[in-house]
XYZ file of C-alpha atoms in Angstrom:
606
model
C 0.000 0.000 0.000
C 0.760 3.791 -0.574
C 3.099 5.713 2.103
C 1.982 9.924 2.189
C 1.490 10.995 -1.130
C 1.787 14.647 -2.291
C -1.462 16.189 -3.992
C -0.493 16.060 -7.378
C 0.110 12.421 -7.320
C -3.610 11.676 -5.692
C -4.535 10.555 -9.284
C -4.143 6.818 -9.431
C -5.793 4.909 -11.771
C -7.795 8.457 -13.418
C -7.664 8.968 -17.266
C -5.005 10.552 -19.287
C -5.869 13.779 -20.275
C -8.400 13.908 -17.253
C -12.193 13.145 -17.587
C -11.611 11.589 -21.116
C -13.440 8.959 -22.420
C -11.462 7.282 -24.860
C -7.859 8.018 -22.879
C -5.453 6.206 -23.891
C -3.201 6.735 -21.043
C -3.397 6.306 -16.932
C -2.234 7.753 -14.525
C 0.161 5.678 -12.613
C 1.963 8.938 -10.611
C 4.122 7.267 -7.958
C 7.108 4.755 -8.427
C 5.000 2.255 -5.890
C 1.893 2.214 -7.863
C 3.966 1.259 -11.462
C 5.170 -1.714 -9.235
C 1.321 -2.497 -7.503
C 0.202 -2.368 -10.934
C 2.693 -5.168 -12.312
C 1.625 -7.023 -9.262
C -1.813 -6.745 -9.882
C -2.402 -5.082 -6.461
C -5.973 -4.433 -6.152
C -5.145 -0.788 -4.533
C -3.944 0.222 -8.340
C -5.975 -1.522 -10.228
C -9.252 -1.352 -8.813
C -8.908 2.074 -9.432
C -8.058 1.963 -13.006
C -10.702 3.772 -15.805
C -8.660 2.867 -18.336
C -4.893 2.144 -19.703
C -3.254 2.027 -22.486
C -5.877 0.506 -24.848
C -3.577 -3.034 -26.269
C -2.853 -3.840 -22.541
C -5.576 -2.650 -20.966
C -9.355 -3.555 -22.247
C -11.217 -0.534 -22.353
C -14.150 -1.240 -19.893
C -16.303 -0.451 -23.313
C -15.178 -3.131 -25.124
C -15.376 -5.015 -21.590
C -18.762 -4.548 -21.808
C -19.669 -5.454 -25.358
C -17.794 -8.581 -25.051
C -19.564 -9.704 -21.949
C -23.071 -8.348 -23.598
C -22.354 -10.770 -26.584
C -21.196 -13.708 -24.049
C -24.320 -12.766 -22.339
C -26.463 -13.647 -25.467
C -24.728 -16.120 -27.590
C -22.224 -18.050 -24.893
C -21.618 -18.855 -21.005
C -20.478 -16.053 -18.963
C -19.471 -19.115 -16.286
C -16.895 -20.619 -19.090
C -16.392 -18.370 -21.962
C -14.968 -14.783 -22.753
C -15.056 -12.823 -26.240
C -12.754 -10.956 -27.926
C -14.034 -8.467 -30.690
C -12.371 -7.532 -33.671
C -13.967 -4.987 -36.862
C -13.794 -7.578 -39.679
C -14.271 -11.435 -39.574
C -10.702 -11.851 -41.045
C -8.941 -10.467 -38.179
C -11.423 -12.788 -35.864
C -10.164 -15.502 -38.296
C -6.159 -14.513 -37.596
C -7.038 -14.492 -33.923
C -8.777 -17.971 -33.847
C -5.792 -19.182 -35.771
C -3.142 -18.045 -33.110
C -5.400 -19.266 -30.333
C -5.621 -22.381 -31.982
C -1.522 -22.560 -32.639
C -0.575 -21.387 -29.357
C -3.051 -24.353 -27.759
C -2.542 -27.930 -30.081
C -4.833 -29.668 -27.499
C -7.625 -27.597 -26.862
C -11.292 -28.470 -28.284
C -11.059 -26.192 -31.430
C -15.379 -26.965 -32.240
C -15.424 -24.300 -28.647
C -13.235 -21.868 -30.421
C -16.138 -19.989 -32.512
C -16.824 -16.897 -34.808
C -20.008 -14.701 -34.324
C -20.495 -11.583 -36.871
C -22.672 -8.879 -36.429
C -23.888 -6.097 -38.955
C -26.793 -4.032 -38.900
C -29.885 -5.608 -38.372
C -31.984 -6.466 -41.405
C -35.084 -3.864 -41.940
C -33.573 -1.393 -39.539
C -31.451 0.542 -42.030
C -33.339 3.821 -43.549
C -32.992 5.098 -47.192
C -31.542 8.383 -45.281
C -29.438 6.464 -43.682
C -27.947 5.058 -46.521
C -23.987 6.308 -46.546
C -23.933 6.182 -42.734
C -21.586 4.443 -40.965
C -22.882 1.270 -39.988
C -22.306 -1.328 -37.289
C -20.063 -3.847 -37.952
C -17.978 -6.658 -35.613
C -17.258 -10.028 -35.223
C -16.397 -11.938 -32.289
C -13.907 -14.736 -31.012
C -16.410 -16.571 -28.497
C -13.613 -18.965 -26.620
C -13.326 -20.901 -23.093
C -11.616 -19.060 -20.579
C -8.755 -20.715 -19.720
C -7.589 -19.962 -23.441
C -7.870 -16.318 -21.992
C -3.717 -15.563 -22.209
C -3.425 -16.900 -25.442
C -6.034 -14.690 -26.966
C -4.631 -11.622 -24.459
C -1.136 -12.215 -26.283
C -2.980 -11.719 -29.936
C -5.518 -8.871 -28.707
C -2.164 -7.147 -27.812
C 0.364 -8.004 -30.383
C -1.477 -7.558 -33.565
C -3.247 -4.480 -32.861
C -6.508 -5.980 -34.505
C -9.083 -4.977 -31.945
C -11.804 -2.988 -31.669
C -11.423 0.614 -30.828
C -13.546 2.245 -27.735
C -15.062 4.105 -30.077
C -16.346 1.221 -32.225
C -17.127 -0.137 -29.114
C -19.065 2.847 -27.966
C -21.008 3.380 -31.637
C -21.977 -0.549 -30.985
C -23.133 -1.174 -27.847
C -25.599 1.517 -28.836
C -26.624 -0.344 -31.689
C -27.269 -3.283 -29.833
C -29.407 -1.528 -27.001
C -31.473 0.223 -30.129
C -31.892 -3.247 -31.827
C -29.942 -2.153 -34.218
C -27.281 -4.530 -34.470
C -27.250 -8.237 -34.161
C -25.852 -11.563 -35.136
C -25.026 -11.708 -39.072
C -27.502 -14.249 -41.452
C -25.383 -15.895 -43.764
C -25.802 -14.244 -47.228
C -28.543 -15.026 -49.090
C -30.478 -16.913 -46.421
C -32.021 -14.143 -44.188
C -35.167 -15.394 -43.294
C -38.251 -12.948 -43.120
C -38.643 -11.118 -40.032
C -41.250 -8.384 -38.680
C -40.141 -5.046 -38.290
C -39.008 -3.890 -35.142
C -38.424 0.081 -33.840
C -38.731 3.279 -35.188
C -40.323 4.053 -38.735
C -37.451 6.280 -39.753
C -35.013 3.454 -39.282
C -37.098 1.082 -41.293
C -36.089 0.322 -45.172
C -37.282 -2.840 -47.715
C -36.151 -6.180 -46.444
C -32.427 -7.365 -47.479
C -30.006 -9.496 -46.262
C -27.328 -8.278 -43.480
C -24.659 -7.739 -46.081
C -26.630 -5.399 -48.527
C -25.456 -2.217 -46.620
C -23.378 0.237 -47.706
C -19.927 -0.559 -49.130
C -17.157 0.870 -47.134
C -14.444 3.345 -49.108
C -11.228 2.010 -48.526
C -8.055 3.756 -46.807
C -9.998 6.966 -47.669
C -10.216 6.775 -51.135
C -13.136 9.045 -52.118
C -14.785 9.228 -56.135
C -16.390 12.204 -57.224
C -19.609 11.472 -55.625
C -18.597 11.266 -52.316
C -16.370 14.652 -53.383
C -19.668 16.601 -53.836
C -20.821 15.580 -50.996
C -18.087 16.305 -48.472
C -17.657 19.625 -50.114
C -21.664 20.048 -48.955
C -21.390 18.980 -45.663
C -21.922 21.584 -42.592
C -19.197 20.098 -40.695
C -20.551 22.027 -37.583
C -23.518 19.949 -38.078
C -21.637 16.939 -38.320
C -19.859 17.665 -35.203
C -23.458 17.780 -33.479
C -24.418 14.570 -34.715
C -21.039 12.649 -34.840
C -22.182 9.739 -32.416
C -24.846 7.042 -33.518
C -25.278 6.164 -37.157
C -25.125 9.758 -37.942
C -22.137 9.662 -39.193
C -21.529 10.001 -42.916
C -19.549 7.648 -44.450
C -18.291 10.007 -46.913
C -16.811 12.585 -44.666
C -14.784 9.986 -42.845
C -13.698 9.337 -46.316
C -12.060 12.992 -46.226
C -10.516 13.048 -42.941
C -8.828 9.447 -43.845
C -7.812 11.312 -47.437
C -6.548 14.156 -45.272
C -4.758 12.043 -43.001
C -2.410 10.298 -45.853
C -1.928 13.217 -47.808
C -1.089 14.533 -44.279
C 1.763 11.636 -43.982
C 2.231 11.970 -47.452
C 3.338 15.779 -46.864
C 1.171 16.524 -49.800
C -1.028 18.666 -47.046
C -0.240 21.157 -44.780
C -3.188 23.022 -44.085
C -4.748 23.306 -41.245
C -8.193 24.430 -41.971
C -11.314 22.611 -41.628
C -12.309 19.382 -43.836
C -12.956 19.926 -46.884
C -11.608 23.149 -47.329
C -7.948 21.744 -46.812
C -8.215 18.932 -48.947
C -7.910 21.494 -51.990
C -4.863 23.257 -50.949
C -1.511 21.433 -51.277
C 2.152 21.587 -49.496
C 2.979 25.340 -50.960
C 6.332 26.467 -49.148
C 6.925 23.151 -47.650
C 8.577 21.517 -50.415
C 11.182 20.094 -48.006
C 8.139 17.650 -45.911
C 7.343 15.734 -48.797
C 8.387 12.353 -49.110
C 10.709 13.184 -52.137
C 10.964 9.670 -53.632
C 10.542 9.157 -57.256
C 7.190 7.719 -58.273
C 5.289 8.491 -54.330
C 1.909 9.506 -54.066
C -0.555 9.016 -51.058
C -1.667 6.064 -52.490
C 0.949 4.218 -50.759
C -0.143 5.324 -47.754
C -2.212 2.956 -45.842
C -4.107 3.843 -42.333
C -4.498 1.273 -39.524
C -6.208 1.075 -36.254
C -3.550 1.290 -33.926
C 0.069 1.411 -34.656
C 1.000 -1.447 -33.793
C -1.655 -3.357 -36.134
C 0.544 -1.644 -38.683
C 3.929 -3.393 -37.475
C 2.051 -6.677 -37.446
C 0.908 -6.162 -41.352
C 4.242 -5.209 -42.350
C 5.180 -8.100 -40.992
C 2.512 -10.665 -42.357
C 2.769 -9.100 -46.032
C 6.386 -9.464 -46.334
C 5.882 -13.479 -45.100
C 2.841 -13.631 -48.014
C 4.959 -11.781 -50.258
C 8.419 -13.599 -49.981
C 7.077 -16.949 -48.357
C 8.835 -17.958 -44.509
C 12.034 -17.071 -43.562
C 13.768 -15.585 -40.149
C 13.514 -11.768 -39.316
C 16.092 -9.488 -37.742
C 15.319 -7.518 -35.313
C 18.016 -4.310 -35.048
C 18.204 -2.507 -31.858
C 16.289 -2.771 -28.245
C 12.589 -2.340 -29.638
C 9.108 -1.158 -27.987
C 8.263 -4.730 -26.236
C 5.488 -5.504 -28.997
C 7.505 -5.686 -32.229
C 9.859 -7.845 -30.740
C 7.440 -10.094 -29.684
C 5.479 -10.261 -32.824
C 8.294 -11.752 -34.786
C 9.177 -14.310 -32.025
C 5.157 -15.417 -32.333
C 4.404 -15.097 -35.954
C 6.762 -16.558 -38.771
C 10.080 -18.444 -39.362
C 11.671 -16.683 -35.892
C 13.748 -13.206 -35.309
C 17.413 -12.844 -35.295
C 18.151 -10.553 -32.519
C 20.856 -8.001 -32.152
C 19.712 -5.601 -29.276
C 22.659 -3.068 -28.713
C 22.384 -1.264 -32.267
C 26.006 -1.385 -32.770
C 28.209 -1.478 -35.679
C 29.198 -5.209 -34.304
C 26.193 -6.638 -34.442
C 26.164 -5.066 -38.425
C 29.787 -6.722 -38.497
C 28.071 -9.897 -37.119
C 25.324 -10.124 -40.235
C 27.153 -9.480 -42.645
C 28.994 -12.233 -41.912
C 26.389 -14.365 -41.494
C 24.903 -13.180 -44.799
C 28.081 -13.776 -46.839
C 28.191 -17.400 -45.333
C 24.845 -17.824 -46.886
C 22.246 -17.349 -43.855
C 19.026 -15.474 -45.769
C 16.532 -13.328 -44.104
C 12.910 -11.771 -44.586
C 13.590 -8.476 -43.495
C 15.240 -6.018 -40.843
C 13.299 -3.945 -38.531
C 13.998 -1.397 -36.239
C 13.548 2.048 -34.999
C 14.569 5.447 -35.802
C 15.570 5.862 -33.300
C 14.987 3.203 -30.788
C 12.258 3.393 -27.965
C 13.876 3.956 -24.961
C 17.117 4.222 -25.321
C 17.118 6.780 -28.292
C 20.111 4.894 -30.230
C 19.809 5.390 -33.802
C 20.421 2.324 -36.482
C 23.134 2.985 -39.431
C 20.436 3.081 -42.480
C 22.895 3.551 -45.474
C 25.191 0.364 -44.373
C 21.726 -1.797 -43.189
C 20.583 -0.237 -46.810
C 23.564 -1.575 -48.343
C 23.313 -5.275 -46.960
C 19.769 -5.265 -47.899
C 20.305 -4.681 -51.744
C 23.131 -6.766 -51.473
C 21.599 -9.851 -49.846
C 18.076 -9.376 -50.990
C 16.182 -8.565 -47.808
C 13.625 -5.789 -46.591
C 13.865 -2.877 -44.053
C 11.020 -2.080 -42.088
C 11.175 1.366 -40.258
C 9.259 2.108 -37.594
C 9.882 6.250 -37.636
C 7.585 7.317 -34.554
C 9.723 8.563 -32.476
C 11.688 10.594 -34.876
C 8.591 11.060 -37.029
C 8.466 12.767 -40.521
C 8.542 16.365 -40.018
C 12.145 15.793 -38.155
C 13.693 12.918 -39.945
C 13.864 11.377 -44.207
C 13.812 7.304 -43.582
C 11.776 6.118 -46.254
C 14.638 6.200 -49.336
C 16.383 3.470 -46.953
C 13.169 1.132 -46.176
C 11.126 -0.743 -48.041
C 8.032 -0.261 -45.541
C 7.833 2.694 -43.338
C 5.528 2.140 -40.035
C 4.004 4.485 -37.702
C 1.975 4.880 -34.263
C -0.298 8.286 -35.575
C -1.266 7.530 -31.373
C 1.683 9.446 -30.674
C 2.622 12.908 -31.402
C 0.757 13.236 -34.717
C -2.578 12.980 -32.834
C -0.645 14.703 -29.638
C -3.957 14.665 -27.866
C -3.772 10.808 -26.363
C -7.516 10.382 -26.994
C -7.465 8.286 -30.470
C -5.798 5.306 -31.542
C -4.149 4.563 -35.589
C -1.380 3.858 -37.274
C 0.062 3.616 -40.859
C 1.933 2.430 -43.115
C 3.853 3.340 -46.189
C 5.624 1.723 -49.271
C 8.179 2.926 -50.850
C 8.206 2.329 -54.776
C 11.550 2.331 -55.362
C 11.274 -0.604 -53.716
C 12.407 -4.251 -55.448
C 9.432 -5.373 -53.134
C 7.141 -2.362 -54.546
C 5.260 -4.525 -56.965
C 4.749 -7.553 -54.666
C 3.714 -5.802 -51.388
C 0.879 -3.579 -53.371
C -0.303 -7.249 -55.055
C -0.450 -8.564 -51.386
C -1.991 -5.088 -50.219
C -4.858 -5.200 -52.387
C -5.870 -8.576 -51.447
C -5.223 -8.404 -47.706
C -5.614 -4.715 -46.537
C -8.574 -3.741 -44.921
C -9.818 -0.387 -43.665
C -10.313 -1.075 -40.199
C -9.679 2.737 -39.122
C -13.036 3.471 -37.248
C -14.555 6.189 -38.659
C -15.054 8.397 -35.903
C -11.796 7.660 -35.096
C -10.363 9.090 -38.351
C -12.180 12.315 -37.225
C -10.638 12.796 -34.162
C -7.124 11.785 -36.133
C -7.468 14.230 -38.520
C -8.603 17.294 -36.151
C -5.895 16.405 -33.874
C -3.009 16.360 -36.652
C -3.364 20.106 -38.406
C -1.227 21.912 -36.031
C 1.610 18.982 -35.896
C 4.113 20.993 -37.889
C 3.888 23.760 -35.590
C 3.726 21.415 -32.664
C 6.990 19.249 -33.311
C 9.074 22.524 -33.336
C 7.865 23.089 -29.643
C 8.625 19.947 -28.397
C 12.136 19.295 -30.279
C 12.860 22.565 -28.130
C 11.659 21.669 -25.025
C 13.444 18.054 -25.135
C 16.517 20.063 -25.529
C 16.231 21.420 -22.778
C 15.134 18.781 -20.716
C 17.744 16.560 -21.984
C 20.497 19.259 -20.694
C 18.893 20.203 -17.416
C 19.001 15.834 -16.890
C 22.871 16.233 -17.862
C 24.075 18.742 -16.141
C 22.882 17.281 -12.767
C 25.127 14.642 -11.026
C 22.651 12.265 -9.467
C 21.881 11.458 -13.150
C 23.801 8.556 -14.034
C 22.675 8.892 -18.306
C 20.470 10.354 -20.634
C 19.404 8.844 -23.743
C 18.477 11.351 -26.734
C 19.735 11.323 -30.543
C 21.580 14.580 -29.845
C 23.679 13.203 -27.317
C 23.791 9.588 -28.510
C 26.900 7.409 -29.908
C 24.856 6.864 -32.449
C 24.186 10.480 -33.656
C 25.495 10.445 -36.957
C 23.089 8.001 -37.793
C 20.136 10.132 -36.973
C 22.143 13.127 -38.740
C 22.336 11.383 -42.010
C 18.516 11.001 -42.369
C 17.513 14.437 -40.529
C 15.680 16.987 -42.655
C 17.241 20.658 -42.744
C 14.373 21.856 -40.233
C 14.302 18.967 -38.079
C 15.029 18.463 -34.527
C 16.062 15.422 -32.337
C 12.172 14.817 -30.736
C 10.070 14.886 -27.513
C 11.352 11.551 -26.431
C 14.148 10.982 -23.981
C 14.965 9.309 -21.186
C 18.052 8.723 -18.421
C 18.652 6.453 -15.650
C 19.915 7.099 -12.147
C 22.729 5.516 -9.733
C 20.220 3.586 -8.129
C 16.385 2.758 -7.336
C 15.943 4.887 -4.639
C 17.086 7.729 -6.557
C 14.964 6.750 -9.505
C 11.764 6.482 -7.346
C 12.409 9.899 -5.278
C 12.536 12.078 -8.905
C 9.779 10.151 -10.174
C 7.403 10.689 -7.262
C 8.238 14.549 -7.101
C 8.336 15.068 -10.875
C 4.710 17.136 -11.328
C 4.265 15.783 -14.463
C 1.613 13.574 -16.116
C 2.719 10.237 -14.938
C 1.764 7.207 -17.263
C 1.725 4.848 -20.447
C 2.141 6.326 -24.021
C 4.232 9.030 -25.550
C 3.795 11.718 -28.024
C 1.441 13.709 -25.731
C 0.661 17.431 -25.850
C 1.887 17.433 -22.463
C 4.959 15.541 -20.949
C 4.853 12.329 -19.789
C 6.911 10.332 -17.687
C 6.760 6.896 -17.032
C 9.403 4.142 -15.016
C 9.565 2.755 -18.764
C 11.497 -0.875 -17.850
C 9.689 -1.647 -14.613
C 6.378 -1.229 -16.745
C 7.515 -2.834 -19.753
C 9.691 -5.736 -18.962
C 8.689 -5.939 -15.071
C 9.177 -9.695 -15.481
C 12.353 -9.662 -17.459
C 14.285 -6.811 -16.075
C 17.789 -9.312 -15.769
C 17.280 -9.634 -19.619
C 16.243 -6.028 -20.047
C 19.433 -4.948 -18.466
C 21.764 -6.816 -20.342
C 21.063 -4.528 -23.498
C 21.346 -1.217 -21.445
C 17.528 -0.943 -20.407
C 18.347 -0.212 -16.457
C 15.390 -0.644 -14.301
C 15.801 2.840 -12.984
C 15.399 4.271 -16.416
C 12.755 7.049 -16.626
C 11.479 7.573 -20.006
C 9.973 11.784 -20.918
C 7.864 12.397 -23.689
C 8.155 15.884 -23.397
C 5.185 18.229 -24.760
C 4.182 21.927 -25.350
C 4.342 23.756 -21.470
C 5.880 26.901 -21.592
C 9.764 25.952 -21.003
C 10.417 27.753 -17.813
C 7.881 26.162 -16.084
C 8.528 23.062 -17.649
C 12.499 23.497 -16.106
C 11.420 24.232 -13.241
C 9.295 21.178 -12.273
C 12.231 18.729 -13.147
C 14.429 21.124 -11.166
C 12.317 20.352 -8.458
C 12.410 16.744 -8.716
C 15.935 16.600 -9.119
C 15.864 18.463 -5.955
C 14.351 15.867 -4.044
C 16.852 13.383 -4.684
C 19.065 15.576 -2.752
C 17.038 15.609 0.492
């Protein structure tokens, strides 16, 4: 249990930003209650709204998935997990069923759900509708399905969630007819919701990765958006302005679009004067671009599509990673090669191998690595890979676009848009781009247009694309404010090393790929001579204290203890100290910002 706590840390277990629905970060404000809640003490987490959405269910999608056990399942023996599209229920069964040889796969079942036949208006025709399918299993196959619900990134959003469960309670959802059998039914609610009889799969067709014709042009360009605002819950929502916030989004990523005026306005004006944020590869356009519902669900399809494109073989994995990447190519595949210290050994150490014949799928890593802020050597790992024929995957969150070039080195560039792109750590997506200079090009957009799916929620494409227009002028306030963070942390003796590209080994690395305007990021971290230390600046750091990065405002978080609280011997022995703090710094003013780590830094002196 909790010694005295001072007031600002009286926030265990609340949402982060406060009184936010869809949060996808908790407060966890005291060195103690990061440890209670890798215990599972009940004093953190039977105070916990929320947490960061892979780990932590949101208690919406809690609820659905008990409300569907409820109805077609046994809440004594069974538990659901919900995913947007049957295929990714499909993937999910599939690992469950991998991971567990000698469980009864006939209890292992598939239940989709679409809008409910006779309930769909002509008016609402073009409106989102809703749309899920769940993985109905026993419970003791509950860690199994855990590891997949948090690795792949294939869930359901809270939002989806939210937009569902509403459904449901209206009667306007239920389980899916197969096609072509519906069987007549009376109709049930509201005449305005009524429309001829069909069968469940006769709705709308969904637009895909926000592709919009010149119909659904018109009419975003007609659309009172301030009206749309007022009616952006329940089946409201039009289809075809999604469309243009998804459109803005890529050309967003795409640097084709720098506006940051309302939708659809800023989908006619282009990049004018920022020439140097375009992805300047020959032959680039959005259309290789691809959104996703959570970052991480775009790692995993990197992933999968280079296995479908190039058939099995054994990853690398360059660098210490974010714990999920890592794991996904131990799980899924032909295995990962491992070289965690991002040095120009390990390089020395594969090439080797690859002259002696070894062959590989692809490399990923990160640019630059999350926590420890080393950097990979792209030109030589760019080298070896047109040398030896394999990809490069580059995960370029942390850096992120407006600060850093990657993509003429990778084949796939990845991205959390959770993180500082959104900045306001209340939505959930991700993306993905191809590069088509590629030798892959060609194969990857074959796979792509068979496999990809548009599983980006569409309300959750709204709040992506509101949150994004002021990242330019955003990332120029943070990349300052990191710099000074990272030199108040290094100029202070109880501070045993801080971990930002600036200051890095590794900084010519990042130097080779940053743009002429770019900066070094809002992410750093440093570790201290010892625990006590590390827990005395944490608890008197007035900072928001939890999960995620990328935030408007700075972050902290006792990054190893919450990732690899089980593994910390192993974390260690690639630099990942268990008193390692890791910052995500935002956009306070930068005196007061100096001042509150001043403080804590004070504290350790006491």
């Amino acid at each position: 249990m909790p010694g005295a706590l001072l007031a600002f840390n009286d926030t265990v277990g609340n949402t982060i930003p406060p009184d936010t629905s869809h949060a996808v970060s908790v407060s966890l404000p005291t060195w103690e209650s990061n440890v209670g809640y890798e215990k599972g003490e009940r004093w953190v987490t039977d105070k916990m709204k929320c947490g960061y959405p892979r780990f932590f269910i949101h208690p919406l999608i809690q609820d659905l998935a008990s409300t569907i056990v409820a109805l077609h399942g046994s809440t004594n023996s069974e538990k659901a997990m919900l995913f947007p599209t049957h295929k990714a229920a499909v993937r999910c069964v599939d690992f469950i069923v991998d991971k567990n040889q000698t469980a009864d796969q006939s209890l292992i079942r598939i239940i989709d759900f679409g809008p409910t036949a006779g309930l769909t208006s002509v008016e609402g025709t073009g409106k989102v509708q809703p749309r899920i399918s769940a993985v109905i299993y026993p419970n003791e196959l509950w860690p199994s399905a855990k590891v997949y619900w948090q690795h792949s990134g294939d869930g359901i959003s809270s939002r989806r969630a939210e937009f569902c469960s509403k459904a449901f309670a209206e009667d306007a959802m239920s389980k899916r007819n197969s096609p072509g059998h519906s069987p007549p039914r009376k109709v049930k609610g509201p005449r305005r919701y009524q429309r001829p009889m069909s069968t469940d799969d006769a709705s709308v067709n969904m637009p895909t990765n926000g592709n919009l014709d010149d119909h659904s042009t018109n009419e975003v360009k007609q659309l009172d958006s301030v009206l749309f605002v007022e009616e952006r819950f329940g089946r409201n929502l039009d289809v075809s302005f999604a469309c243009a916030c998804k459109l803005a989004v890529r050309r967003r990523i795409a640097g084709s679009l720098t506006n940051a005026s309302e939708i659809p306005e800023s989908l006619n004006h282009g990049a004018a004067g920022h020439a140097g944020r375009s992805r300047d590869v020959p032959g680039f356009s959005v259309d290789d671009v691809y959104l996703f519902s959570t970052g991480m669900n775009a790692i995993f399809t990197s992933h999968r599509i280079m296995r479908l494109a190039r058939g099995e073989m054994k990853s690398i994995m360059y660098g210490f990673p974010y714990v999920d990447t890592l794991k996904i190519l131990e799980n899924w595949g032909a295995g990962v090669l491992f070289f965690g210290m991002s040095s120009a050994a390990e390089l020395d150490d594969l090439e080797r191998r690859l002259e002696a014949g070894e062959r590989y799928l692809a490399l990923f890593c990160e640019f630059p690595g999350n926590p420890l802020l080393t950097t990979p050597d792209l030109k030589r790992i760019r080298r070896l890979a047109d040398k030896y024929d394999f990809g490069v995957v580059v995960d370029e969150t942390i850096g992120n676009f407006l600060n850093v070039h990657v993509l003429p080195y990778a084949d796939v560039v990845v991205s959390s848009l959770t993180k500082i792109f959104s900045g306001d750590s209340n939505v959930m997506g991700g993306s993905l781009i191809l590069n088509p200079r590629s030798r892959y090009y060609e194969m990857l957009k074959e796979v792509m247009s068979v496999e990809f799916e548009d599983n980006l929620f569409e309300e959750d494409s709204v709040y992506l694309e509101r949150n994004s227009r002021d990242f330019i002028s955003r990332i120029q306030r943070v990349n300052h404010n990191a710099e000074m963070v990272a030199d108040t942390l290094r100029a202070h003796a109880k501070i045993k090393q801080v971990n930002y590209p600036k200051h890095s080994d590794t900084r010519q690395h990042y130097e080779a790929c940053k743009l002429p305007d770019g900066g070094y990021g809002g992410l750093l971290s440093c570790t201290f001579h010892n625990l006590d230390d590390a827990a005395a600046f944490y608890d008197h750091l007035n900072t928001q204290k939890g999960p995620s990065l990328g935030t408007n405002f700075t972050l902290s978080s006792p990054f190893v203890i919450l990732a690899h609280f089980n593994e910390l011997d192993w974390a260690a022995k690639y630099g990942c100290d268990a008193s390692l703090i890791r910052f995500s710094i935002g956009l306070e003013d930068t005196d007061a910002l100096k001042a509150s780590f001043d403080s804590a830094l004070a504290a350790i002196e006491l």
